[in-house]
Short mmCIF file of C-alpha atoms in Angstrom, two decimals:
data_model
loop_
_atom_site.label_atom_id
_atom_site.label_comp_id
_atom_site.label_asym_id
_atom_site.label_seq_id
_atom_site.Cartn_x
_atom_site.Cartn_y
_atom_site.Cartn_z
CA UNK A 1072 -148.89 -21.81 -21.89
CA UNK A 1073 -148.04 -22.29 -18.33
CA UNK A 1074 -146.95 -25.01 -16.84
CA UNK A 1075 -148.32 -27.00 -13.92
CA UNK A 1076 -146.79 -29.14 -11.39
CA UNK A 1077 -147.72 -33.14 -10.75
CA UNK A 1078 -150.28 -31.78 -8.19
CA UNK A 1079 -152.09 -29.06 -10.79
CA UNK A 1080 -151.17 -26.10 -8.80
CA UNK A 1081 -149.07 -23.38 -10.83
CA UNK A 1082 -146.18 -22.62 -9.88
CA UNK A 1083 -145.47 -19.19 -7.56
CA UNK A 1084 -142.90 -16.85 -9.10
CA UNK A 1085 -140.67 -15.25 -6.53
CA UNK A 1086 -141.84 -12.24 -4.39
CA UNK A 1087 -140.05 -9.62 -4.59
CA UNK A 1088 -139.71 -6.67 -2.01
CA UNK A 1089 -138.28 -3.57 -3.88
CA UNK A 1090 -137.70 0.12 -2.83
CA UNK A 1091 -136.58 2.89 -5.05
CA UNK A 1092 -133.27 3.06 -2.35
CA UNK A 1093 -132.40 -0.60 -1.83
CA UNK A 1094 -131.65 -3.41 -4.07
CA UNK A 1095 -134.30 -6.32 -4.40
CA UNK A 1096 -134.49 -8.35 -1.81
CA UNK A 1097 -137.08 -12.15 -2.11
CA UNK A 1098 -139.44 -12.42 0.27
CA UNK A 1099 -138.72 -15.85 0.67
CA UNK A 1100 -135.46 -15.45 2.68
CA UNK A 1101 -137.35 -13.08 5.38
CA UNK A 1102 -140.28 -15.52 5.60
CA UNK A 1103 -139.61 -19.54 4.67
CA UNK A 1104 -143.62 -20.34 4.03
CA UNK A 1105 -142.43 -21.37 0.28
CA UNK A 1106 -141.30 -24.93 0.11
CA UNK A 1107 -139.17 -24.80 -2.74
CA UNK A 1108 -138.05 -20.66 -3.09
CA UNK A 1109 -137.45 -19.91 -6.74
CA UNK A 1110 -133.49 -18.15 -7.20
CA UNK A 1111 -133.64 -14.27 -8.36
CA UNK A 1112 -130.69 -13.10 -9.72
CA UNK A 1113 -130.16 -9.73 -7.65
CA UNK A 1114 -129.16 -7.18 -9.70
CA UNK A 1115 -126.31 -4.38 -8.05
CA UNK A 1116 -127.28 -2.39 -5.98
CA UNK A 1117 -128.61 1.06 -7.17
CA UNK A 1118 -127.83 4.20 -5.21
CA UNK A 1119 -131.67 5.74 -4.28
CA UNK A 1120 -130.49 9.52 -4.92
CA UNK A 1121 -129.93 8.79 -8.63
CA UNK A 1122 -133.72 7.45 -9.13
CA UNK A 1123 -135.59 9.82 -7.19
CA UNK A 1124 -133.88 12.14 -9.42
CA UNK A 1125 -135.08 10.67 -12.81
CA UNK A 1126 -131.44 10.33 -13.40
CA UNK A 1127 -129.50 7.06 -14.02
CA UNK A 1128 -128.73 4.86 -11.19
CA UNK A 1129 -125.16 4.69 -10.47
CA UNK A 1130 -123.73 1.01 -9.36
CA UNK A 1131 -122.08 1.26 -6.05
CA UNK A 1132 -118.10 0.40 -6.65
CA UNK A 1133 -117.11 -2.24 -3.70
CA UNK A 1134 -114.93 -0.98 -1.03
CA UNK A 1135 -111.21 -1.21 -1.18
CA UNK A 1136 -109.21 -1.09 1.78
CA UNK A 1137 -106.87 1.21 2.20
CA UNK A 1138 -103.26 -0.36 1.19
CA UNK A 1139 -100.87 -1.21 4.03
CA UNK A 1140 -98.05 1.24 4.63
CA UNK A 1141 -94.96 -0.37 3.59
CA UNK A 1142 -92.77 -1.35 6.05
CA UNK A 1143 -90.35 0.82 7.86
CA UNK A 1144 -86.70 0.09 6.47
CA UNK A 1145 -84.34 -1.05 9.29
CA UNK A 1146 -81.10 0.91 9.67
CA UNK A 1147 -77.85 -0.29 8.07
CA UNK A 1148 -74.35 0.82 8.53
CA UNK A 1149 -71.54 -0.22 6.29
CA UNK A 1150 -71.67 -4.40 6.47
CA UNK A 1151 -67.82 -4.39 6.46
CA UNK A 1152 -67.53 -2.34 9.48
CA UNK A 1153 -66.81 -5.17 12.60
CA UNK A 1154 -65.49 -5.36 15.71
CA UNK A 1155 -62.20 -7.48 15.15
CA UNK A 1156 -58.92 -8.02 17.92
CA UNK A 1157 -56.19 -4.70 17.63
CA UNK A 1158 -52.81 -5.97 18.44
CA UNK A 1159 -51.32 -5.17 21.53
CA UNK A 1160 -48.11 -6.48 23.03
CA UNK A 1161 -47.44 -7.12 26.90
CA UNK A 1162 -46.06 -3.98 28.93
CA UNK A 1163 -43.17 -4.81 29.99
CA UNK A 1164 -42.12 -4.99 26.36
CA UNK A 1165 -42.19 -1.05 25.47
CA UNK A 1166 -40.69 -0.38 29.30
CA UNK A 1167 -37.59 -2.59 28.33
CA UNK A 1168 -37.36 -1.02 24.94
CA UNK A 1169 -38.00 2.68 26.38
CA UNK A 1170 -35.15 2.10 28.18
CA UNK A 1171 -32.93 0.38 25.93
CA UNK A 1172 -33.24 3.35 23.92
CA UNK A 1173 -32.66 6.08 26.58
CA UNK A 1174 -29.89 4.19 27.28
CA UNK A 1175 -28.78 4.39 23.89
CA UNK A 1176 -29.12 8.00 23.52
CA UNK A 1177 -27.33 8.63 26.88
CA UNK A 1178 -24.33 6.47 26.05
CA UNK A 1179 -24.43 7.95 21.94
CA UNK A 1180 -24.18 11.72 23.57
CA UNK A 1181 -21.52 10.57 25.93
CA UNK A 1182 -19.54 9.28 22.75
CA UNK A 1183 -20.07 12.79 21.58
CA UNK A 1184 -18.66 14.30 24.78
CA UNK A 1185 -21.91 16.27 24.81
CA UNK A 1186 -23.23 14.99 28.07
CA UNK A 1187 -23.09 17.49 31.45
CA UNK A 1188 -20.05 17.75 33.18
CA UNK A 1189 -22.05 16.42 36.77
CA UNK A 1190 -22.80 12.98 34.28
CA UNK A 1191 -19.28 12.69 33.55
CA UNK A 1192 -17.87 13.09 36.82
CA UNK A 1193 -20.56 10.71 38.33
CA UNK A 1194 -19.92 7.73 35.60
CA UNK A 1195 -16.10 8.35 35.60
CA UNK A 1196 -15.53 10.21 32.62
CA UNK A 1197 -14.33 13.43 33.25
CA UNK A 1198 -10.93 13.20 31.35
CA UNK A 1199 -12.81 11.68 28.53
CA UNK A 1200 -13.37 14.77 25.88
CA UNK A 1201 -15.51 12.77 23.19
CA UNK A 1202 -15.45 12.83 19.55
CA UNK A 1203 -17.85 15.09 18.40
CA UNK A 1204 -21.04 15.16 16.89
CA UNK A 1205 -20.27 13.26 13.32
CA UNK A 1206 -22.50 11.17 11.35
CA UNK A 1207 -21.98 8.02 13.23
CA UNK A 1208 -23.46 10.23 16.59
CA UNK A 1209 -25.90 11.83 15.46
CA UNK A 1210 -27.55 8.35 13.99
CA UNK A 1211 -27.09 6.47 16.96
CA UNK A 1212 -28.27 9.19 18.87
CA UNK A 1213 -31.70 9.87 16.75
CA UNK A 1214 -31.95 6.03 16.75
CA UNK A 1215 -31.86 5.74 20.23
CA UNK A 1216 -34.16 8.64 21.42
CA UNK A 1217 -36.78 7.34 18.55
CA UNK A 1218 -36.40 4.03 20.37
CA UNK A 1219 -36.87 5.58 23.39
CA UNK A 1220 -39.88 7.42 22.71
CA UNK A 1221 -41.34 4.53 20.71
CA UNK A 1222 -41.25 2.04 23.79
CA UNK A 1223 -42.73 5.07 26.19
CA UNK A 1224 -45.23 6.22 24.35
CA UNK A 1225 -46.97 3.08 23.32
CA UNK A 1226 -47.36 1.77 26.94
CA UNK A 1227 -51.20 2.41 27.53
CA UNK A 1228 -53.14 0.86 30.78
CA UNK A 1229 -55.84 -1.70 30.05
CA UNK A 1230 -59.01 -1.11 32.45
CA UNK A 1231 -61.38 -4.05 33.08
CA UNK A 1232 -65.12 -2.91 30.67
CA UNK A 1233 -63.21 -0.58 29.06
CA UNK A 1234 -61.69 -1.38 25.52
CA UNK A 1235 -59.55 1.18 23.09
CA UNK A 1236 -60.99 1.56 19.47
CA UNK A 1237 -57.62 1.74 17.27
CA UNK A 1238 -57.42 3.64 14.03
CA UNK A 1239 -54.10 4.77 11.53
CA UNK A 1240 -54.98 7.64 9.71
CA UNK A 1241 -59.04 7.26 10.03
CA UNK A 1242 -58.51 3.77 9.20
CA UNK A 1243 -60.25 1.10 12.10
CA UNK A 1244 -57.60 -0.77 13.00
CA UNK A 1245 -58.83 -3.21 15.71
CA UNK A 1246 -59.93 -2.80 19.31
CA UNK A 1247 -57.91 -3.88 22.34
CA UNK A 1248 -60.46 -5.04 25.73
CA UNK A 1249 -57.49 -6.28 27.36
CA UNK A 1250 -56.43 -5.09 31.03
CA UNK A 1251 -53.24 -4.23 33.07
CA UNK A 1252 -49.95 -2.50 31.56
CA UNK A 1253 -50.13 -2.78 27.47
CA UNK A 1254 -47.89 -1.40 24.21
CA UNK A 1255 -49.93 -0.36 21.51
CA UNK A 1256 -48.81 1.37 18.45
CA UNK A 1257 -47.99 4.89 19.46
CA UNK A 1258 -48.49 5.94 15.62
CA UNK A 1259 -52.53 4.58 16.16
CA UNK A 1260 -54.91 7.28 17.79
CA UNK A 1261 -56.87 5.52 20.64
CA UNK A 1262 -60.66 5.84 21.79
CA UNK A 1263 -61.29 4.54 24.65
CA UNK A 1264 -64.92 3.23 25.07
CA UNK A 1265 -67.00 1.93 27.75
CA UNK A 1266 -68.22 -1.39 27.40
CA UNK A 1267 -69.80 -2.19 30.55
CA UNK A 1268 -73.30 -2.82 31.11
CA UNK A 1269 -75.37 0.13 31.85
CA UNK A 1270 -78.71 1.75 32.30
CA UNK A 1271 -80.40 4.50 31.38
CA UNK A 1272 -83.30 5.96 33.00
CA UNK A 1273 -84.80 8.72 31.35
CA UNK A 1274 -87.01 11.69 32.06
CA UNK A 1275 -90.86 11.83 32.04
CA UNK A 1276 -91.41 11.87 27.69
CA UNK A 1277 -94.56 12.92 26.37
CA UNK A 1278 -96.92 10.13 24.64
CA UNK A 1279 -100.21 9.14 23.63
CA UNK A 1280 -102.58 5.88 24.28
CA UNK A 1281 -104.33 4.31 21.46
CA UNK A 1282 -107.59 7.09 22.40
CA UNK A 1283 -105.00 9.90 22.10
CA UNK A 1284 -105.13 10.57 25.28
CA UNK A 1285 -102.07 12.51 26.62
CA UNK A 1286 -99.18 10.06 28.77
CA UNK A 1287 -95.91 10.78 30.35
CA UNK A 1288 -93.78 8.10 30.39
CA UNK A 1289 -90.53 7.19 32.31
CA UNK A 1290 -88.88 4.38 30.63
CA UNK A 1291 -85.56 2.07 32.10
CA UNK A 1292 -82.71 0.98 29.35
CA UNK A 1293 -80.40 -1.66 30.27
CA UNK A 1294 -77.95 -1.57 27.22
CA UNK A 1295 -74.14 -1.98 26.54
CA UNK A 1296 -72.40 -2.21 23.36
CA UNK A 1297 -71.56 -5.20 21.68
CA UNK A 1298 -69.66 -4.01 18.61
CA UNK A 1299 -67.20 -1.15 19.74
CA UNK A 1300 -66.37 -0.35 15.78
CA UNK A 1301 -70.11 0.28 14.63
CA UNK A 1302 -71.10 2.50 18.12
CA UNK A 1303 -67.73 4.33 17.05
CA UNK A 1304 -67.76 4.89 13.87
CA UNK A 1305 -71.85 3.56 12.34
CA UNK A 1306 -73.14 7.01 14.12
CA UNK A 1307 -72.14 9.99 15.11
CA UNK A 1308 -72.98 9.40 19.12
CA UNK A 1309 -74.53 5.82 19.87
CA UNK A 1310 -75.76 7.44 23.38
CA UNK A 1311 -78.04 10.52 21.90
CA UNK A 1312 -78.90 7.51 19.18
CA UNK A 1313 -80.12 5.49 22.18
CA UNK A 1314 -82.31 7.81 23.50
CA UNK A 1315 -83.79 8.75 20.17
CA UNK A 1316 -84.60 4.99 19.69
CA UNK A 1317 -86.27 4.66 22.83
CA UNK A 1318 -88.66 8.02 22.62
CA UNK A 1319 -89.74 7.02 19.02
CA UNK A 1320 -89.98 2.71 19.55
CA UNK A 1321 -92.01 4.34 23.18
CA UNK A 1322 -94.63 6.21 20.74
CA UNK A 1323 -95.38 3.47 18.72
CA UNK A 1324 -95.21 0.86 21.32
CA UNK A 1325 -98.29 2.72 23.48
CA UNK A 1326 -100.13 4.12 20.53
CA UNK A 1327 -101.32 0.50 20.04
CA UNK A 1328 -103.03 0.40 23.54
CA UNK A 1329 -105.51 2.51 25.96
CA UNK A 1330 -104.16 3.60 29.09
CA UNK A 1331 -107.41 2.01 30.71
CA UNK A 1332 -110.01 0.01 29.34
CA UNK A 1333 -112.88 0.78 31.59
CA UNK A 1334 -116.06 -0.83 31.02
CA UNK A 1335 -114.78 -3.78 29.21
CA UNK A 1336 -112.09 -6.45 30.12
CA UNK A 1337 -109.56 -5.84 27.36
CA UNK A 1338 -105.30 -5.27 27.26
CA UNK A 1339 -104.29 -2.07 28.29
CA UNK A 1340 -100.87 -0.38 29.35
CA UNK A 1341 -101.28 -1.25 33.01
CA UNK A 1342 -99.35 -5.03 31.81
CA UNK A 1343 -95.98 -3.27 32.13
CA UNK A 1344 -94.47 -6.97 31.63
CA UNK A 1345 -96.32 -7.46 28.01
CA UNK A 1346 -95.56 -3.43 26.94
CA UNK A 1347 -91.83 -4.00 28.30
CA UNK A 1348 -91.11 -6.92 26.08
CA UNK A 1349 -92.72 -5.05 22.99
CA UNK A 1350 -90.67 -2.38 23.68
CA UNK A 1351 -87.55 -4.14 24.40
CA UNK A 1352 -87.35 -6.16 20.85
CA UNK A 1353 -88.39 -3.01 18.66
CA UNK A 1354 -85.31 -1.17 20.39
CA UNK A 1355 -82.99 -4.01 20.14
CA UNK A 1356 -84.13 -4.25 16.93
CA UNK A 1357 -83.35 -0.60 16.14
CA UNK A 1358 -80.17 -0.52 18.05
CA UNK A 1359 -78.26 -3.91 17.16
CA UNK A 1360 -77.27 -2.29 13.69
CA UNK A 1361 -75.02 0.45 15.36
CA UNK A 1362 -73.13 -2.37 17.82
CA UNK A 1363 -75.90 -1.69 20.87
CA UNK A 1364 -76.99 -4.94 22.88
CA UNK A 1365 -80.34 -3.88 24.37
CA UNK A 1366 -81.51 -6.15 27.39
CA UNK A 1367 -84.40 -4.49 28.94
CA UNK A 1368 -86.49 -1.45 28.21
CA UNK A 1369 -89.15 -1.37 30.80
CA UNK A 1370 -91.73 1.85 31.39
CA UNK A 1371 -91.44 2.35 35.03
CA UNK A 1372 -94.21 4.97 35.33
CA UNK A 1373 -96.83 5.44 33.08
CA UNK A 1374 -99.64 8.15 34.34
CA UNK A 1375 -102.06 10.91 32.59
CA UNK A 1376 -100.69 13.82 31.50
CA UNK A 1377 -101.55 17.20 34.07
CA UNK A 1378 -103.70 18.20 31.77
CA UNK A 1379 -106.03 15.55 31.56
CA UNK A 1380 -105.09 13.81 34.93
CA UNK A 1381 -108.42 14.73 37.06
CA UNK A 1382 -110.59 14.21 34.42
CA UNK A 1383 -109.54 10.78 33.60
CA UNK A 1384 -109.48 10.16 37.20
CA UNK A 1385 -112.54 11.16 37.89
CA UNK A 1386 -114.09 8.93 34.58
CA UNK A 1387 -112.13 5.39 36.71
CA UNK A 1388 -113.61 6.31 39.46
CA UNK A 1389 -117.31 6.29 37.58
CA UNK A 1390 -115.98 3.01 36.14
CA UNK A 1391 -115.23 1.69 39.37
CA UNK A 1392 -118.24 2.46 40.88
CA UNK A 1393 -120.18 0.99 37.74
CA UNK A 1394 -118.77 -1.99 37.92
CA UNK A 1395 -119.24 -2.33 41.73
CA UNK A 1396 -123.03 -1.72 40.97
CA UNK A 1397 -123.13 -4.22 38.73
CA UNK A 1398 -121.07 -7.25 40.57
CA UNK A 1399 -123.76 -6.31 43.44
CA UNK A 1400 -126.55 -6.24 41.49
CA UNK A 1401 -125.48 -9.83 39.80
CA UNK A 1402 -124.87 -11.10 43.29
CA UNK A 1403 -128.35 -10.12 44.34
CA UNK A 1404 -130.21 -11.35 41.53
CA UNK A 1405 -128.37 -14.90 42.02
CA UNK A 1406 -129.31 -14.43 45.72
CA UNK A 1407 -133.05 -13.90 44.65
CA UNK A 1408 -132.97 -16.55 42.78
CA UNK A 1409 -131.44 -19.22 44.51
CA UNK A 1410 -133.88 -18.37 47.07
CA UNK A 1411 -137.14 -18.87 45.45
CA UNK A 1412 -135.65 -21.81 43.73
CA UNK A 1413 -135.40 -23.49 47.01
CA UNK A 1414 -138.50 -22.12 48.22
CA UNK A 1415 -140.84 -23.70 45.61
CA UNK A 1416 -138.85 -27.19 44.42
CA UNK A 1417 -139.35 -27.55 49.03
CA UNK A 1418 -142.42 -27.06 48.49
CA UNK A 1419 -142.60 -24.99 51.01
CA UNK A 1420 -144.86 -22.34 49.58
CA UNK A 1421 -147.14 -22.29 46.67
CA UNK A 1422 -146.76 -19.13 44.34
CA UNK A 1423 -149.03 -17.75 41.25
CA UNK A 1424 -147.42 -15.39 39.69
CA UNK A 1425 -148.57 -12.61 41.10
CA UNK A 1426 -146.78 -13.55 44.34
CA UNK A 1427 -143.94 -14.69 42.87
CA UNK A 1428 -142.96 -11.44 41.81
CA UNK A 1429 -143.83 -9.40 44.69
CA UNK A 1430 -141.67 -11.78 46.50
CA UNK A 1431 -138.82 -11.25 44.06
CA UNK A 1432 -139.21 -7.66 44.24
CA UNK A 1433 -139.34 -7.63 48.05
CA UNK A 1434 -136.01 -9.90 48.43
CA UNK A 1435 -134.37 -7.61 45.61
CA UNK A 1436 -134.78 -4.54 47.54
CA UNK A 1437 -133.93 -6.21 50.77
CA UNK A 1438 -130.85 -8.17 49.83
CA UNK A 1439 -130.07 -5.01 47.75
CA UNK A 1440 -129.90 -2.88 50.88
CA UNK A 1441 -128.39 -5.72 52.53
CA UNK A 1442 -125.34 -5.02 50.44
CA UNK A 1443 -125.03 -1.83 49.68
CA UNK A 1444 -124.60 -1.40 53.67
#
């Protein structure tokens, strides 16, 4: 039996639209004339190709999307390799040593009697004939001249942004950024490395906008280095490391953007200040692991390639022009308006509508020309 309502009507069953290529879809949700729409469980949807066929429909799998690349591993260098202070005594130190040891040896060969005869005669000694070389000379002597050489050849001169990287036998052994007249171990083998702040401009580098359309880029570093041991000794040449940095974080950086966005008010590469901060912090990201302080990276120039320079050109100008067209036109149609607003809330003239838009269409073309004179 069927059942009835409390008003005696029987009750509708749901309308159903079907097509052999598209899943069942009630009428009720395209047209709301039922007052109480009956639910229909929707089956999955059923590609068409498989039923036209005679074949078995085959249920549509729901899209995925595509898994995020992971994310790009940041450099490392060896976490024990730091900047730390290299000991370094004053000057005047290895001068008065140098010459307390040439001293030495002078006075140890004139014990000998092995110094020239002008020496002698000038100090007095002339009818002194000497010992001889015995065991007892020759130490003081070596003593003396290692002295000697050991006070010379560790006096070194300090320069103000420059800094020696020390090492012992490819050991890092500290770094001295002191200035003036210093004595530094003459057994360590100095490096001396620039730590003043510097820039880098480089040449035009190829690059592409978020369209693919061909760039050249010139791009301003302002960089020094904060951690002489890692720029020495965490790669092979921080400077070509640099540079590498700042043509690869430069390709990423504009891929995400168009050169130009022109018919629609959107970001684009022309905001030097917004792309120079988003390139800045990817290089100083990329560089601080090596001992580089990045400051600024700012594109100074960023225009078409040759190759597709007059043609892209040629499409802003088109934009341009469109977009003048349209302010104009906007400003015309406001004009129009405004005007036979005023006309009929005055009362001034009576229109039908027939004469309401011939006058529109005569103060459209007339304010029109107006303008584009």
């Amino acid at each position: 039996m069927t059942e009835t309502t409390e008003t005696g009507e029987r009750p509708r069953g749901a309308r159903l639209i079907q097509n052999e290529a598209t899943t069942e879809i009630p009428v009720h949700l395209l047209f709301r004339d039922d007052p109480d729409p009956v639910a229909v469980p929707l089956r999955p949807a059923v590609v068409g190709t498989g039923a036209v066929k005679g074949g078995p429909g085959r249920t549509t799998a729901p899209r995925r999307m595509p898994p995020r690349a992971p994310a790009r591993p940041a450099p490392t260098v060896d976490p024990d390799l730091q900047e730390r202070g290299g000991r370094a005594l004053p000057g005047a130190l290895g001068v008065l040593g140098g010459l307390a040891g040439a001293v030495g040896a002078v006075a140890s060969l004139g014990w000998a009697g092995a110094l020239p005869q002008i020496v002698t005669e000038i100090a007095g000694l002339s009818r002194y004939e000497g010992t001889g070389f015995g065991p007892e000379q020759w130490a003081a002597a070596a003593g003396s001249g290692a002295l000697a050489l050991f006070g010379f050849g560790g006096l070194a001169r300090g320069r103000a942004g420059r800094a020696w990287v020390l090492t012992l036998f490819g050991r890092y052994r500290g770094t001295v950024r002191k200035s003036g007249l210093l004595w530094v171990n003459p057994l360590l083998l100095r490096r001396r490395t620039d730590v003043r702040l510097r820039h880098w401009r480089s040449e035009p580098m190829p690059a592409v906008d978020a369209n693919g359309v061909a760039l050249r880029v010139v791009v301003l570093v302002v960089w020094r280095i904060k951690d002489t041991a890692r720029a020495a000794f965490g790669v092979e040449d921080h400077e070509t490391y640099l540079r590498e940095c700042v043509e690869a974080d430069m390709a990423r950086v504009l891929s995400q953007l168009p050169a130009d966005a022109f018919h629609e008010d959107a970001p684009t590469l022309r905001n030097a200040e917004a792309v120079g901060d988003l390139l800045t912090r990817k290089l100083a990201a990329d560089a601080e692991p090596v001992g580089i302080e990045v400051f600024s990276a700012q594109p100074t120039r960023i225009e078409y390639a040759p190759e597709v320079a007059a043609a892209m050109q040629r499409r802003r100008i088109a934009a341009l022009d469109a977009q003048h067209r349209d302010s104009v036109l906007t400003s015309v149609v406001d004009s129009v308006e405004d005007t036979v607003t005023r006309l009929t809330t005055r009362g001034l003239v009576e229109l039908d509508d027939y004469e309401r838009k011939a006058l529109v269409k005569d103060l459209t073309v007339a304010f029109y020309t107006g303008r584009g004179e």
